[in-house]
Coordinates of C-alpha atoms and ligand atoms in Angstrom, one line a residue:
M1 CA -23.3 -0.5 -6.0
I2 CA -20.0 1.2 -6.8
K3 CA -18.8 1.6 -10.4
H4 CA -15.1 1.1 -9.7
S5 CA -12.6 -1.1 -7.9
I6 CA -10.4 0.7 -5.4
I7 CA -6.7 0.5 -4.8
L8 CA -4.9 2.0 -1.8
L9 CA -1.3 3.3 -2.1
G10 CA 1.0 4.7 0.6
Y11 CA 4.0 4.3 2.7
M12 CA 4.5 1.4 5.2
G13 CA 2.5 1.8 8.4
V14 CA -0.1 4.2 7.0
G15 CA -2.9 1.7 7.5
K16 CA -3.6 0.6 3.9
S17 CA -4.6 -2.9 4.9
Y18 CA -6.8 -1.8 7.9
I19 CA -8.6 0.9 5.9
G20 CA -8.9 -1.4 2.9
R21 CA -10.6 -4.1 4.9
K22 CA -13.0 -1.7 6.6
L23 CA -13.8 0.0 3.3
S24 CA -14.6 -3.3 1.6
E25 CA -16.9 -4.3 4.5
E26 CA -18.8 -1.0 4.2
L27 CA -19.0 -1.3 0.4
K28 CA -19.8 -5.0 0.6
I29 CA -17.2 -5.9 -1.9
D30 CA -14.2 -8.3 -1.8
F31 CA -10.9 -7.2 -0.2
F32 CA -7.4 -8.3 -1.3
D33 CA -4.3 -7.4 0.6
L34 CA -1.4 -7.7 -2.0
D35 CA 1.2 -8.7 0.6
N36 CA -1.1 -11.4 1.9
Y37 CA -1.9 -12.5 -1.7
I38 CA 1.9 -12.8 -2.3
E39 CA 2.4 -14.8 0.9
L40 CA -0.4 -17.2 0.0
N41 CA 0.9 -17.6 -3.6
E42 CA 4.5 -18.2 -2.4
N43 CA 3.6 -20.1 0.7
Q44 CA 6.1 -17.9 2.6
S45 CA 6.0 -14.7 4.6
I46 CA 7.2 -11.4 3.0
N47 CA 10.1 -11.4 5.5
T48 CA 11.2 -14.9 4.5
I49 CA 10.9 -14.1 0.8
F50 CA 13.1 -11.0 1.3
Y51 CA 15.7 -12.9 3.3
E52 CA 15.8 -16.1 1.3
K53 CA 15.2 -14.9 -2.2
G54 CA 15.9 -11.2 -2.1
E55 CA 14.1 -8.0 -3.0
I56 CA 14.4 -8.4 -6.8
Y57 CA 12.6 -11.7 -6.6
F58 CA 9.9 -10.1 -4.3
R59 CA 9.4 -7.2 -6.7
N60 CA 8.9 -9.6 -9.6
I61 CA 6.3 -11.6 -7.8
E62 CA 4.7 -8.4 -6.5
N63 CA 4.3 -7.2 -10.1
K64 CA 2.8 -10.6 -11.2
C65 CA 0.4 -10.7 -8.3
L66 CA -0.8 -7.1 -8.8
D67 CA -1.4 -7.9 -12.5
L68 CA -3.5 -10.9 -11.5
L69 CA -5.6 -9.0 -8.9
L70 CA -6.2 -6.1 -11.4
K71 CA -7.6 -8.7 -13.9
K72 CA -10.4 -9.7 -11.5
K73 CA -13.7 -8.8 -13.1
V74 CA -15.8 -8.1 -10.0
N75 CA -15.3 -4.8 -8.1
H76 CA -13.0 -5.0 -5.1
V77 CA -10.7 -3.1 -2.8
I78 CA -6.9 -3.8 -3.0
S79 CA -4.4 -2.6 -0.4
T80 CA -0.8 -2.6 -1.8
G81 CA 2.6 -2.8 -0.2
G82 CA 4.4 0.5 0.4
G83 CA 6.7 0.0 -2.5
T84 CA 4.2 -1.4 -5.0
P85 CA 3.6 1.7 -7.2
C86 CA 7.4 2.5 -7.3
Y87 CA 8.6 -0.7 -9.1
S88 CA 8.2 -2.4 -12.5
N89 CA 5.3 -1.1 -14.6
N90 CA 3.0 -1.2 -11.5
I91 CA 2.0 2.5 -11.6
E92 CA 1.2 2.2 -15.4
L93 CA -0.9 -1.0 -14.7
I94 CA -2.8 1.0 -12.1
K95 CA -3.3 4.1 -14.1
K96 CA -4.3 2.5 -17.4
N97 CA -7.1 0.5 -15.6
V98 CA -10.2 2.5 -16.3
D99 CA -12.2 0.5 -13.8
L100 CA -10.0 1.4 -10.9
K101 CA -9.8 4.4 -8.6
S102 CA -6.5 4.9 -6.8
F103 CA -6.0 6.6 -3.4
Y104 CA -2.8 7.7 -1.8
L105 CA -3.1 7.6 1.9
E106 CA -0.7 10.3 3.0
S107 CA 0.8 10.9 6.4
S108 CA 3.6 13.1 7.8
I109 CA 7.2 11.8 8.3
T110 CA 6.8 12.3 12.1
N111 CA 3.6 10.2 12.3
L112 CA 5.1 7.5 10.1
T113 CA 8.2 7.4 12.2
N114 CA 6.1 7.0 15.4
R115 CA 3.9 4.4 14.0
L116 CA 6.7 2.3 12.4
F117 CA 9.2 2.4 15.2
S118 CA 7.1 0.1 17.3
E119 CA 6.3 -2.3 14.5
K120 CA 9.4 -2.4 12.3
E121 CA 10.3 -6.1 13.1
N122 CA 8.2 -7.6 10.4
R123 CA 9.3 -5.0 7.8
P124 CA 12.5 -6.1 6.1
L125 CA 13.4 -2.6 4.8
I126 CA 13.5 -1.0 8.2
S127 CA 13.9 -3.9 10.7
S128 CA 17.7 -3.2 11.2
I129 CA 17.3 0.5 11.9
D130 CA 17.9 1.0 15.6
S131 CA 17.0 4.5 16.6
K132 CA 14.0 6.7 16.0
K133 CA 16.2 9.5 14.7
E134 CA 17.7 7.1 12.0
L135 CA 14.3 5.8 11.1
N136 CA 13.1 9.4 10.7
S137 CA 15.9 10.3 8.3
F138 CA 15.4 7.0 6.4
I139 CA 11.7 7.7 5.9
S140 CA 12.4 11.4 4.9
K141 CA 14.6 10.3 2.0
H142 CA 12.6 7.3 1.1
L143 CA 9.3 9.2 1.0
F144 CA 11.0 11.9 -1.1
E145 CA 11.8 9.3 -3.8
R146 CA 8.5 7.5 -3.5
N147 CA 6.2 10.6 -3.6
F148 CA 6.7 10.8 -7.3
Y149 CA 4.8 7.6 -7.7
Y150 CA 2.3 8.0 -4.8
N151 CA 1.3 11.4 -6.1
Q152 CA 0.1 9.9 -9.4
A153 CA -2.9 8.4 -7.6
D154 CA -6.3 9.7 -8.6
Y155 CA -6.9 11.1 -5.1
I156 CA -4.7 12.0 -2.1
I157 CA -6.2 11.6 1.3
N158 CA -4.2 12.9 4.3
I159 CA -4.9 10.6 7.3
D160 CA -3.2 12.5 10.1
K161 CA -5.4 13.2 13.1
K162 CA -8.4 11.6 11.4
K163 CA -10.6 8.8 12.8
T164 CA -11.0 5.7 10.6
S165 CA -14.6 6.7 10.0
E166 CA -13.6 10.1 8.7
I167 CA -11.0 8.5 6.3
L168 CA -13.6 6.0 5.0
L169 CA -16.1 8.8 4.5
E170 CA -13.6 10.9 2.5
I171 CA -12.8 7.9 0.3
K172 CA -16.5 7.1 -0.3
Q173 CA -17.3 10.7 -1.1
K174 CA -14.8 10.5 -4.0
L175 CA -16.6 7.4 -5.4
T176 CA -19.9 9.0 -6.0
Ligands
S3P1 C1 7.4 -2.6 1.4 C2 6.3 -2.5 2.2 C3 5.6 -3.7 2.8 C4 6.0 -5.0 2.0 C5 7.4 -5.1 1.8 C6 8.1 -3.9 1.1 C7 8.0 -1.4 0.9 O1 4.2 -3.6 2.8 O2 5.3 -5.0 0.7 O3 8.0 -5.3 3.1 O4 8.8 -1.4 -0.1 O5 7.6 -0.3 1.4 P1 3.5 -2.6 3.9 O6 3.4 -1.2 3.3 O7 2.1 -3.2 4.0 O8 4.3 -2.6 5.2

């Protein structure tokens, strides 16, 4: 039985949801995907929320949903959206929660570009970027701004060239 809940932070495309789900299965605890939770609460996809209501509305709901998830009493794994720790008081909510361990899943700009180029359609912040070169330069700048928040996680796990099983093991080793 683990003593803490777990929250995964990191840039779009790094695999927070996939790793989070796998981790929750191995630890036999509940899994919540924040983007999914928002979609269920709003009854709309993240894309539609962005296009119809705008990013400010989305960030507000994201903050409320994170707060709700962090109030759950039983231990669980939460995967966040790429921007979650960078808006509102989200990073403070995460850091002040003594029952929670945070992990930044880190990846190189090149890897993120390669992963995201083929799956940018459902991501409103990058869907209109046409070339890989432009995407690479967007991610470089964006990551530079966001790293300030990601680096406040309790642990940083680099995921490049690692199998899922290795990433899961690294996370679990930090929990003991
Ligand atoms: C966002 C990342 C997305 C989603 C929204 C905004 C961001 O989540 O929350 O499109 O600001 O980086 P993923 O990291 O799961 O793609």
